[in-house]
mmCIF file of C-alpha atoms in Angstrom:
data_model
loop_
_atom_site.group_PDB
_atom_site.id
_atom_site.type_symbol
_atom_site.label_atom_id
_atom_site.label_comp_id
_atom_site.label_asym_id
_atom_site.label_seq_id
_atom_site.Cartn_x
_atom_site.Cartn_y
_atom_site.Cartn_z
ATOM 1 C CA MET A 1 49.646 78.631 51.326
ATOM 2 C CA LYS A 2 47.288 80.100 48.718
ATOM 3 C CA GLU A 3 46.023 82.722 51.162
ATOM 4 C CA ASN A 4 49.566 83.722 52.109
ATOM 5 C CA LYS A 5 50.455 84.264 48.452
ATOM 6 C CA GLN A 6 47.368 86.436 47.990
ATOM 7 C CA ASN A 7 48.309 88.525 51.033
ATOM 8 C CA LEU A 8 51.830 88.956 49.680
ATOM 9 C CA CYS A 9 50.446 90.087 46.319
ATOM 10 C CA ILE A 10 48.123 92.614 47.980
ATOM 11 C CA LYS A 11 50.969 93.965 50.102
ATOM 12 C CA ALA A 12 53.213 94.270 47.052
ATOM 13 C CA ILE A 13 50.533 96.224 45.163
ATOM 14 C CA LEU A 14 49.905 98.564 48.125
ATOM 15 C CA THR A 15 53.631 99.156 48.552
ATOM 16 C CA LEU A 16 53.931 100.033 44.858
ATOM 17 C CA ILE A 17 51.012 102.471 45.074
ATOM 18 C CA MET A 18 52.485 104.206 48.139
ATOM 19 C CA ALA A 19 55.893 104.422 46.458
ATOM 20 C CA ILE A 20 54.365 106.052 43.385
ATOM 21 C CA LEU A 21 52.338 108.526 45.404
ATOM 22 C CA GLY A 22 55.169 109.266 47.785
ATOM 23 C CA ASN A 23 57.710 110.008 45.061
ATOM 24 C CA SER A 24 55.583 111.590 42.335
ATOM 25 C CA THR A 25 56.243 115.252 41.648
ATOM 26 C CA THR A 26 52.919 115.614 39.869
ATOM 27 C CA TYR A 27 50.810 114.201 42.681
ATOM 28 C CA SER A 28 48.807 117.103 44.057
ATOM 29 C CA GLN A 29 47.412 117.049 47.561
ATOM 30 C CA GLN A 30 45.861 119.736 49.712
ATOM 31 C CA ILE A 31 45.710 120.273 53.440
ATOM 32 C CA THR A 32 42.298 119.188 54.738
ATOM 33 C CA THR A 33 40.411 119.884 57.943
ATOM 34 C CA SER A 34 40.580 116.218 58.873
ATOM 35 C CA PHE A 35 44.363 116.149 58.427
ATOM 36 C CA ALA A 36 44.815 119.333 60.487
ATOM 37 C CA GLN A 37 42.702 117.947 63.322
ATOM 38 C CA LYS A 38 44.546 114.622 63.421
ATOM 39 C CA ILE A 39 48.058 116.053 63.738
ATOM 40 C CA VAL A 40 47.401 118.333 66.740
ATOM 41 C CA GLN A 41 48.004 115.358 69.062
ATOM 42 C CA TYR A 42 51.711 115.215 68.210
ATOM 43 C CA ASP A 43 54.554 117.007 69.998
ATOM 44 C CA TYR A 44 56.791 116.915 66.947
ATOM 45 C CA LEU A 45 56.281 116.701 63.187
ATOM 46 C CA GLY A 46 58.855 115.825 60.524
ATOM 47 C CA ASP A 47 59.201 116.198 56.777
ATOM 48 C CA PHE A 48 57.290 113.914 54.448
ATOM 49 C CA SER A 49 59.414 111.404 52.574
ATOM 50 C CA CYS A 50 58.102 108.491 50.492
ATOM 51 C CA GLY A 51 54.605 109.615 51.519
ATOM 52 C CA LEU A 52 55.218 109.376 55.285
ATOM 53 C CA ALA A 53 56.366 111.795 57.994
ATOM 54 C CA LYS A 54 57.803 110.981 61.393
ATOM 55 C CA VAL A 55 55.865 112.207 64.428
ATOM 56 C CA LYS A 56 56.399 112.160 68.188
ATOM 57 C CA LYS A 57 53.874 111.529 70.919
ATOM 58 C CA GLY A 58 54.469 110.658 74.571
ATOM 59 C CA GLY A 59 58.220 110.599 74.008
ATOM 60 C CA LYS A 60 57.979 107.949 71.270
ATOM 61 C CA TYR A 61 58.191 108.163 67.484
ATOM 62 C CA GLY A 62 56.047 106.806 64.667
ATOM 63 C CA PHE A 63 54.883 107.823 61.178
ATOM 64 C CA ILE A 64 51.763 109.340 59.624
ATOM 65 C CA ASP A 65 50.588 109.502 56.014
ATOM 66 C CA LYS A 66 49.245 112.543 54.155
ATOM 67 C CA ALA A 67 45.747 111.880 55.440
ATOM 68 C CA GLY A 68 47.015 112.075 59.018
ATOM 69 C CA ASN A 69 46.608 108.354 59.641
ATOM 70 C CA GLU A 70 49.159 106.844 62.003
ATOM 71 C CA ILE A 71 50.697 104.176 59.776
ATOM 72 C CA VAL A 72 53.459 103.322 62.259
ATOM 73 C CA PRO A 73 52.421 103.594 65.940
ATOM 74 C CA CYS A 74 54.513 105.848 68.184
ATOM 75 C CA THR A 75 56.438 103.047 69.893
ATOM 76 C CA TYR A 76 60.069 103.676 68.905
ATOM 77 C CA ASP A 77 62.724 105.640 70.804
ATOM 78 C CA ASP A 78 63.949 107.200 67.567
ATOM 79 C CA VAL A 79 63.392 106.862 63.834
ATOM 80 C CA GLY A 80 64.987 108.103 60.622
ATOM 81 C CA ASP A 81 63.328 109.475 57.523
ATOM 82 C CA PHE A 82 62.248 107.118 54.764
ATOM 83 C CA HIS A 83 64.693 106.423 51.946
ATOM 84 C CA ASN A 84 63.955 103.806 49.294
ATOM 85 C CA ASN A 85 60.710 103.144 51.213
ATOM 86 C CA MET A 86 62.765 102.025 54.231
ATOM 87 C CA ALA A 87 63.481 103.812 57.530
ATOM 88 C CA TRP A 88 65.704 102.854 60.424
ATOM 89 C CA VAL A 89 64.109 102.597 63.871
ATOM 90 C CA GLU A 90 65.580 102.362 67.369
ATOM 91 C CA ASN A 91 63.959 100.278 70.109
ATOM 92 C CA HIS A 92 64.175 100.591 73.899
ATOM 93 C CA ASP A 93 67.375 98.494 73.952
ATOM 94 C CA TRP A 94 69.175 101.057 71.757
ATOM 95 C CA LYS A 95 69.242 98.586 68.887
ATOM 96 C CA TYR A 96 68.487 99.523 65.286
ATOM 97 C CA GLY A 97 66.409 97.812 62.622
ATOM 98 C CA TYR A 98 64.342 98.862 59.597
ATOM 99 C CA ILE A 99 60.652 99.204 58.760
ATOM 100 C CA ASP A 100 59.068 99.422 55.328
ATOM 101 C CA ASN A 101 56.474 102.027 54.323
ATOM 102 C CA MET A 102 53.662 99.696 55.375
ATOM 103 C CA GLY A 103 54.980 99.917 58.935
ATOM 104 C CA GLU A 104 56.262 96.339 59.084
ATOM 105 C CA LEU A 105 59.552 95.655 60.887
ATOM 106 C CA VAL A 106 61.274 93.872 58.011
ATOM 107 C CA ILE A 107 64.789 93.905 59.514
ATOM 108 C CA PRO A 108 64.870 93.200 63.297
ATOM 109 C CA CYS A 109 66.361 95.696 65.753
ATOM 110 C CA LYS A 110 69.720 94.024 66.333
ATOM 111 C CA TYR A 111 72.365 96.522 65.217
ATOM 112 C CA LYS A 112 74.321 99.021 67.311
ATOM 113 C CA ARG A 113 74.527 101.498 64.441
ATOM 114 C CA ALA A 114 72.668 101.896 61.160
ATOM 115 C CA GLN A 115 72.591 104.292 58.213
ATOM 116 C CA ASP A 116 69.879 105.229 55.742
ATOM 117 C CA PHE A 117 69.115 103.039 52.758
ATOM 118 C CA SER A 118 70.256 104.282 49.362
ATOM 119 C CA GLU A 119 69.806 102.479 46.058
ATOM 120 C CA GLY A 120 68.611 99.404 47.957
ATOM 121 C CA PHE A 121 71.577 99.121 50.337
ATOM 122 C CA ALA A 122 72.435 100.281 53.870
ATOM 123 C CA TRP A 123 75.458 100.212 56.182
ATOM 124 C CA VAL A 124 75.047 98.528 59.603
ATOM 125 C CA ASN A 125 77.345 97.705 62.487
ATOM 126 C CA ASP A 126 77.184 95.473 65.553
ATOM 127 C CA ASN A 127 80.447 96.215 67.394
ATOM 128 C CA GLY A 128 82.495 94.786 64.547
ATOM 129 C CA PRO A 129 83.286 95.549 60.916
ATOM 130 C CA TRP A 130 80.717 97.480 58.946
ATOM 131 C CA ARG A 131 78.404 95.421 56.766
ATOM 132 C CA CYS A 132 76.403 96.256 53.686
ATOM 133 C CA ILE A 133 72.886 94.791 53.733
ATOM 134 C CA ASP A 134 70.065 94.734 51.192
ATOM 135 C CA SER A 135 66.396 95.574 51.811
ATOM 136 C CA ASN A 136 65.741 92.005 52.975
ATOM 137 C CA GLY A 137 68.402 92.277 55.667
ATOM 138 C CA LYS A 138 70.795 89.952 53.847
ATOM 139 C CA VAL A 139 74.487 90.767 54.310
ATOM 140 C CA VAL A 140 75.848 91.501 50.838
ATOM 141 C CA PHE A 141 79.454 91.959 51.964
ATOM 142 C CA THR A 142 81.559 92.970 54.982
ATOM 143 C CA LEU A 143 84.237 95.661 54.881
ATOM 144 C CA ASP A 144 87.697 94.232 55.432
ATOM 145 C CA ILE A 145 89.083 97.601 56.571
ATOM 146 C CA MET A 146 88.234 99.941 59.427
ATOM 147 C CA SER A 147 86.164 102.891 58.265
ATOM 148 C CA GLU A 148 85.538 106.257 59.830
ATOM 149 C CA GLU A 149 82.954 107.288 57.248
ATOM 150 C CA ARG A 150 80.931 105.447 54.609
ATOM 151 C CA SER A 151 78.996 107.485 52.095
ATOM 152 C CA GLU A 152 75.572 106.354 50.940
ATOM 153 C CA PHE A 153 75.580 104.510 47.641
ATOM 154 C CA LYS A 154 75.271 106.862 44.696
ATOM 155 C CA GLU A 155 75.158 105.453 41.211
ATOM 156 C CA GLY A 156 76.184 102.084 42.648
ATOM 157 C CA LEU A 157 79.295 103.342 44.451
ATOM 158 C CA SER A 158 80.280 104.323 48.003
ATOM 159 C CA VAL A 159 83.302 106.222 49.319
ATOM 160 C CA ILE A 160 85.033 104.522 52.264
ATOM 161 C CA THR A 161 87.146 106.759 54.497
ATOM 162 C CA PRO A 162 89.472 104.990 56.974
ATOM 163 C CA PRO A 163 90.742 106.602 60.219
ATOM 164 C CA GLU A 164 94.139 106.952 58.509
ATOM 165 C CA GLY A 165 95.362 106.606 54.961
ATOM 166 C CA GLU A 166 93.682 107.019 51.606
ATOM 167 C CA SER A 167 89.981 106.709 50.901
ATOM 168 C CA SER A 168 88.670 104.142 48.459
ATOM 169 C CA ILE A 169 85.597 103.613 46.287
ATOM 170 C CA ILE A 170 83.697 100.329 46.332
ATOM 171 C CA ASN A 171 80.745 98.996 44.371
ATOM 172 C CA THR A 172 77.683 97.125 45.655
ATOM 173 C CA LYS A 173 79.655 93.853 45.525
ATOM 174 C CA GLY A 174 82.352 95.211 47.838
ATOM 175 C CA GLU A 175 84.878 95.481 45.022
ATOM 176 C CA ALA A 176 87.282 98.429 45.099
ATOM 177 C CA LEU A 177 87.809 100.587 42.038
ATOM 178 C CA LYS A 178 91.325 101.107 40.721
ATOM 179 C CA LEU A 179 91.875 104.845 40.824
ATOM 180 C CA SER A 180 94.259 106.857 38.693
ATOM 181 C CA GLN A 181 94.717 109.359 41.558
ATOM 182 C CA ARG A 182 93.180 109.478 44.994
ATOM 183 C CA SER A 183 94.949 111.384 47.779
ATOM 184 C CA TRP A 184 91.573 112.851 48.669
ATOM 185 C CA LEU A 185 88.100 111.873 47.509
ATOM 186 C CA GLY A 186 84.865 113.833 47.770
ATOM 187 C CA SER A 187 81.850 112.683 49.750
ATOM 188 C CA GLY A 188 80.384 110.601 46.937
ATOM 189 C CA PHE A 189 79.464 110.360 43.291
ATOM 190 C CA SER A 190 77.181 112.943 41.759
ATOM 191 C CA ASP A 191 76.257 113.344 38.126
ATOM 192 C CA GLY A 192 78.442 110.341 37.302
ATOM 193 C CA MET A 193 81.651 111.881 38.680
ATOM 194 C CA ILE A 194 83.552 112.356 41.909
ATOM 195 C CA LEU A 195 85.983 115.136 42.774
ATOM 196 C CA CYS A 196 89.499 113.960 43.561
ATOM 197 C CA GLU A 197 92.666 115.716 44.731
ATOM 198 C CA ASP A 198 96.217 114.469 44.421
ATOM 199 C CA MET A 199 99.564 115.911 45.469
ATOM 200 C CA ASP A 200 102.316 116.340 42.906
ATOM 201 C CA GLU A 201 105.371 114.841 44.610
ATOM 202 C CA GLU A 202 107.856 117.048 42.751
ATOM 203 C CA SER A 203 106.175 120.461 42.994
ATOM 204 C CA GLY A 204 104.084 119.843 46.103
ATOM 205 C CA GLU A 205 101.099 121.389 44.335
ATOM 206 C CA THR A 206 97.591 119.998 44.655
ATOM 207 C CA ARG A 207 96.022 118.707 41.455
ATOM 208 C CA CYS A 208 92.276 118.321 41.031
ATOM 209 C CA ALA A 209 90.335 116.087 38.701
ATOM 210 C CA TYR A 210 86.876 114.599 38.319
ATOM 211 C CA LEU A 211 86.861 110.794 38.041
ATOM 212 C CA ASP A 212 84.241 108.685 36.299
ATOM 213 C CA LYS A 213 82.641 105.522 37.691
ATOM 214 C CA GLU A 214 85.562 103.438 36.450
ATOM 215 C CA GLY A 215 88.046 105.512 38.447
ATOM 216 C CA LYS A 216 89.483 107.191 35.345
ATOM 217 C CA VAL A 217 90.002 110.924 34.883
ATOM 218 C CA LYS A 218 86.943 112.394 33.177
ATOM 219 C CA LEU A 219 87.874 116.050 33.560
ATOM 220 C CA ASP A 220 91.394 117.236 34.382
ATOM 221 C CA CYS A 221 91.083 120.585 36.133
ATOM 222 C CA SER A 222 94.568 121.628 34.970
ATOM 223 C CA THR A 223 93.073 122.016 31.480
ATOM 224 C CA ILE A 224 90.636 124.668 32.723
ATOM 225 C CA GLU A 225 91.834 128.227 32.294
ATOM 226 C CA GLY A 226 91.990 130.006 35.642
ATOM 227 C CA ASP A 227 93.216 129.254 39.161
ATOM 228 C CA TYR A 228 90.156 127.908 40.974
ATOM 229 C CA SER A 229 89.120 125.781 43.913
ATOM 230 C CA TYR A 230 86.726 123.078 42.734
ATOM 231 C CA TYR A 231 83.542 121.505 44.127
ATOM 232 C CA PRO A 232 81.372 118.485 43.181
ATOM 233 C CA PHE A 233 78.987 118.492 40.233
ATOM 234 C CA VAL A 234 75.319 118.843 41.141
ATOM 235 C CA ASN A 235 72.652 118.863 38.434
ATOM 236 C CA GLY A 236 75.179 119.419 35.667
ATOM 237 C CA LEU A 237 77.155 122.279 37.240
ATOM 238 C CA ALA A 238 80.130 122.443 39.596
ATOM 239 C CA ALA A 239 81.048 125.523 41.612
ATOM 240 C CA VAL A 240 84.520 127.039 41.293
ATOM 241 C CA ILE A 241 85.982 129.614 43.657
ATOM 242 C CA ASN A 242 88.314 132.391 42.528
ATOM 243 C CA VAL A 243 90.499 134.422 44.923
ATOM 244 C CA ASP A 244 91.918 137.708 43.644
ATOM 245 C CA ASN A 245 95.061 139.549 44.752
ATOM 246 C CA ASN A 246 93.124 141.282 47.532
ATOM 247 C CA ASN A 247 91.887 137.940 48.876
ATOM 248 C CA ASN A 248 88.341 138.639 47.694
ATOM 249 C CA MET A 249 86.403 135.496 46.789
ATOM 250 C CA THR A 250 83.932 135.035 43.952
ATOM 251 C CA VAL A 251 82.140 131.960 42.640
ATOM 252 C CA GLY A 252 81.324 130.691 39.169
ATOM 253 C CA TYR A 253 80.107 127.394 37.703
ATOM 254 C CA ILE A 254 81.555 125.023 35.103
ATOM 255 C CA ASP A 255 79.783 122.358 33.059
ATOM 256 C CA LYS A 256 81.043 118.798 32.556
ATOM 257 C CA THR A 257 83.294 119.815 29.673
ATOM 258 C CA GLY A 258 85.100 122.298 31.908
ATOM 259 C CA HIS A 259 83.484 125.269 30.168
ATOM 260 C CA LEU A 260 82.736 128.203 32.472
ATOM 261 C CA ARG A 261 78.945 128.345 32.197
ATOM 262 C CA ILE A 262 78.651 131.147 34.777
ATOM 263 C CA ASP A 263 81.600 133.540 35.122
ATOM 264 C CA ALA A 264 83.311 133.561 38.508
ATOM 265 C CA THR A 265 81.931 136.972 39.408
ATOM 266 C CA LEU A 266 79.160 136.065 41.825
ATOM 267 C CA PRO A 267 79.859 137.039 45.455
ATOM 268 C CA TYR A 268 81.008 134.109 47.574
ATOM 269 C CA TYR A 269 78.707 134.517 50.582
ATOM 270 C CA GLY A 270 79.672 138.203 50.462
ATOM 271 C CA ILE A 271 82.430 137.522 53.009
ATOM 272 C CA SER A 272 86.068 136.831 52.271
ATOM 273 C CA GLY A 273 87.439 133.731 53.959
ATOM 274 C CA VAL A 274 84.182 131.999 54.890
ATOM 275 C CA ASP A 275 84.891 128.261 55.019
ATOM 276 C CA GLU A 276 81.619 126.961 53.611
ATOM 277 C CA ASP A 277 80.738 125.222 50.375
ATOM 278 C CA PRO A 278 79.198 127.437 47.691
ATOM 279 C CA PHE A 279 75.557 127.054 46.717
ATOM 280 C CA VAL A 280 74.523 124.358 44.236
ATOM 281 C CA CYS A 281 72.155 124.360 41.284
ATOM 282 C CA SER A 282 68.689 123.130 42.255
ATOM 283 C CA GLU A 283 65.871 122.950 39.711
ATOM 284 C CA GLY A 284 67.780 125.308 37.418
ATOM 285 C CA MET A 285 68.210 127.998 40.112
ATOM 286 C CA ILE A 286 71.174 128.924 42.331
ATOM 287 C CA ARG A 287 71.077 130.884 45.561
ATOM 288 C CA THR A 288 73.444 133.818 45.812
ATOM 289 C CA VAL A 289 74.178 136.168 48.703
ATOM 290 C CA LYS A 290 75.771 139.586 48.883
ATOM 291 C CA ASN A 291 76.937 142.021 51.550
ATOM 292 C CA PHE A 292 75.204 145.392 51.774
ATOM 293 C CA SER A 293 76.096 148.275 54.057
ATOM 294 C CA ASP A 294 73.298 149.640 56.236
ATOM 295 C CA GLU A 295 73.374 153.435 55.803
ATOM 296 C CA GLU A 296 72.047 154.149 59.301
ATOM 297 C CA SER A 297 74.064 151.736 61.423
ATOM 298 C CA GLY A 298 77.003 151.138 59.128
ATOM 299 C CA ASP A 299 76.615 147.403 59.682
ATOM 300 C CA TYR A 300 76.903 144.916 56.871
ATOM 301 C CA LEU A 301 73.786 142.960 55.996
ATOM 302 C CA LEU A 302 73.631 139.746 53.993
ATOM 303 C CA LYS A 303 70.928 139.696 51.334
ATOM 304 C CA TYR A 304 69.938 136.615 49.322
ATOM 305 C CA GLY A 305 68.721 136.333 45.765
ATOM 306 C CA PHE A 306 68.699 133.759 42.952
ATOM 307 C CA VAL A 307 70.396 133.426 39.575
ATOM 308 C CA ASP A 308 69.358 130.966 36.871
ATOM 309 C CA ASP A 309 71.699 128.318 35.453
ATOM 310 C CA LYS A 310 73.058 130.874 32.977
ATOM 311 C CA GLY A 311 73.999 133.374 35.683
ATOM 312 C CA ASN A 312 71.130 135.840 35.164
ATOM 313 C CA LEU A 313 69.919 137.477 38.378
ATOM 314 C CA VAL A 314 66.248 136.455 38.469
ATOM 315 C CA VAL A 315 65.407 137.195 42.098
ATOM 316 C CA PRO A 316 67.150 140.347 43.396
ATOM 317 C CA TYR A 317 69.154 140.487 46.623
ATOM 318 C CA LYS A 318 66.441 141.351 49.125
ATOM 319 C CA TYR A 319 65.915 138.423 51.522
ATOM 320 C CA THR A 320 67.761 137.840 54.792
ATOM 321 C CA ASP A 321 67.823 134.089 54.211
ATOM 322 C CA ALA A 322 66.731 131.592 51.572
ATOM 323 C CA HIS A 323 66.622 127.862 50.846
ATOM 324 C CA ASP A 324 67.118 125.998 47.576
ATOM 325 C CA PHE A 325 64.195 125.482 45.217
ATOM 326 C CA SER A 326 62.276 122.274 45.839
ATOM 327 C CA GLY A 327 59.040 121.309 44.142
ATOM 328 C CA GLY A 328 59.088 124.555 42.148
ATOM 329 C CA LEU A 329 59.156 126.835 45.204
ATOM 330 C CA ALA A 330 61.854 128.271 47.476
ATOM 331 C CA ALA A 331 61.570 129.376 51.087
ATOM 332 C CA VAL A 332 62.684 132.969 51.750
ATOM 333 C CA CYS A 333 62.902 135.117 54.878
ATOM 334 C CA ASP A 334 62.228 138.854 55.245
ATOM 335 C CA ASN A 335 63.689 141.509 57.554
ATOM 336 C CA GLU A 336 61.174 140.614 60.268
ATOM 337 C CA GLY A 337 62.340 137.000 60.372
ATOM 338 C CA LYS A 338 59.183 135.688 58.703
ATOM 339 C CA TRP A 339 59.312 132.918 56.110
ATOM 340 C CA GLY A 340 57.240 132.256 53.018
ATOM 341 C CA PHE A 341 57.676 130.835 49.518
ATOM 342 C CA ILE A 342 58.409 132.275 46.075
ATOM 343 C CA ASP A 343 58.325 130.779 42.568
ATOM 344 C CA LYS A 344 61.129 130.921 40.005
ATOM 345 C CA GLY A 345 59.975 134.313 38.822
ATOM 346 C CA GLY A 346 60.400 135.750 42.313
ATOM 347 C CA ASN A 347 56.636 136.005 42.875
ATOM 348 C CA ILE A 348 55.453 135.431 46.448
ATOM 349 C CA ILE A 349 53.211 132.368 46.283
ATOM 350 C CA ILE A 350 52.806 131.735 50.015
ATOM 351 C CA PRO A 351 52.907 134.836 52.268
ATOM 352 C CA LEU A 352 55.895 135.400 54.553
ATOM 353 C CA LYS A 353 54.246 134.670 57.894
ATOM 354 C CA TYR A 354 56.006 131.635 59.378
ATOM 355 C CA ASP A 355 58.618 131.653 62.127
ATOM 356 C CA GLY A 356 60.425 128.657 60.676
ATOM 357 C CA VAL A 357 60.416 126.324 57.689
ATOM 358 C CA SER A 358 62.065 123.004 56.965
ATOM 359 C CA TRP A 359 65.021 122.780 54.640
ATOM 360 C CA ASN A 360 63.289 120.003 52.665
ATOM 361 C CA SER A 361 60.153 122.005 51.897
ATOM 362 C CA PHE A 362 57.836 120.543 49.239
ATOM 363 C CA GLN A 363 60.147 117.652 48.374
ATOM 364 C CA ASP A 364 57.135 115.416 48.934
ATOM 365 C CA GLY A 365 54.036 117.604 48.532
ATOM 366 C CA PHE A 366 53.784 119.425 51.888
ATOM 367 C CA ALA A 367 56.190 121.826 53.575
ATOM 368 C CA LEU A 368 56.885 121.662 57.306
ATOM 369 C CA VAL A 369 56.446 125.110 58.910
ATOM 370 C CA MET A 370 56.298 126.665 62.383
ATOM 371 C CA ILE A 371 54.365 129.459 64.038
ATOM 372 C CA GLY A 372 55.858 130.154 67.432
ATOM 373 C CA ASP A 373 56.835 126.744 68.798
ATOM 374 C CA LYS A 374 54.009 124.910 67.026
ATOM 375 C CA TYR A 375 54.629 122.606 64.058
ATOM 376 C CA GLY A 376 52.352 122.423 61.054
ATOM 377 C CA TYR A 377 52.216 121.870 57.294
ATOM 378 C CA VAL A 378 51.375 124.037 54.304
ATOM 379 C CA ASP A 379 50.490 122.939 50.760
ATOM 380 C CA LYS A 380 51.442 124.704 47.521
ATOM 381 C CA GLN A 381 48.121 126.546 47.452
ATOM 382 C CA GLY A 382 48.985 128.192 50.796
ATOM 383 C CA ASN A 383 46.528 126.192 52.904
ATOM 384 C CA ASP A 384 48.107 125.361 56.255
ATOM 385 C CA THR A 385 47.121 123.302 59.282
ATOM 386 C CA PHE A 386 47.029 126.405 61.478
ATOM 387 C CA SER A 387 44.179 128.091 59.600
ATOM 388 C CA VAL A 388 42.305 125.482 57.568
ATOM 389 C CA LYS A 389 38.720 124.935 58.725
#
């Protein structure tokens, strides 16, 4: 018994160390020759999350660490990314379970469907009602209604969308919030609020509001001057869309008081009528895109740039594509279809030479990149697994 307790203590300490290293934004790591040599054996590489990245070899999936060590052997038919130091895995019987970041199968593969962990909880299903489980596999509660969608838990709350009828919000005990209005709910809580729409029965008009975690109106959009379409808050700002008399669309951003922090003058994807959500604020920077006419061909070309959280154009419209800032850098693409990375001043930090980059670049130290059909990684100093010796 004494030895078992010691082993448990050692495992707990190692798990804590890996969690700290995997989630730290200050932890600096460089691509090494050893790492580059170890990963050439894999047919597929994934993004790093919680210090581990999924890999594929011989048709099976596993995980490696940032030294290239295979922490989880490639024995699973499919795996998810790590969230809360837990990842779902699928075995040969098409059943799902969960492993921890030490590679141990802590929740057996017995479910037909499974979702990622968030805030210590995950949704699972075994041809019955959906259940909420904790990281030990214990069923916390079972949904008493059919659900078409279940958002991950954010700030202790999840949005449950049934096949028909109104959505609801429940807490980690399975208790439903009493909502002041709720004809339509957004995908989940963000920045302590959730976007809600309700229909006025007399006028037939749609009313928007942001609810707090108690289901009460935090910000009534009818008090905001202007006729806008509203989007969820992300990092303190929410996008609003304005449509003028000529059906031209522009985007601006409000803060949590309803004040227009950035005037609704930014181009909305440069195209009127595009049914896509506007860009969000990430690390104090917001992507923006504008249509330009090519003088030779007469074609319209989309060019991306970045504004700061006050609306100042920091990076001019000159890239054919761009991703949000992550880890202090943003991926951008030039006219030749090559990708690289810039800093918040618009300076090119990593040359534009890659044929593809992951959306989640540098969220956990390394960025996943491609040259041709080959996967590799690059660090923030520009060292990559294709060229390091």
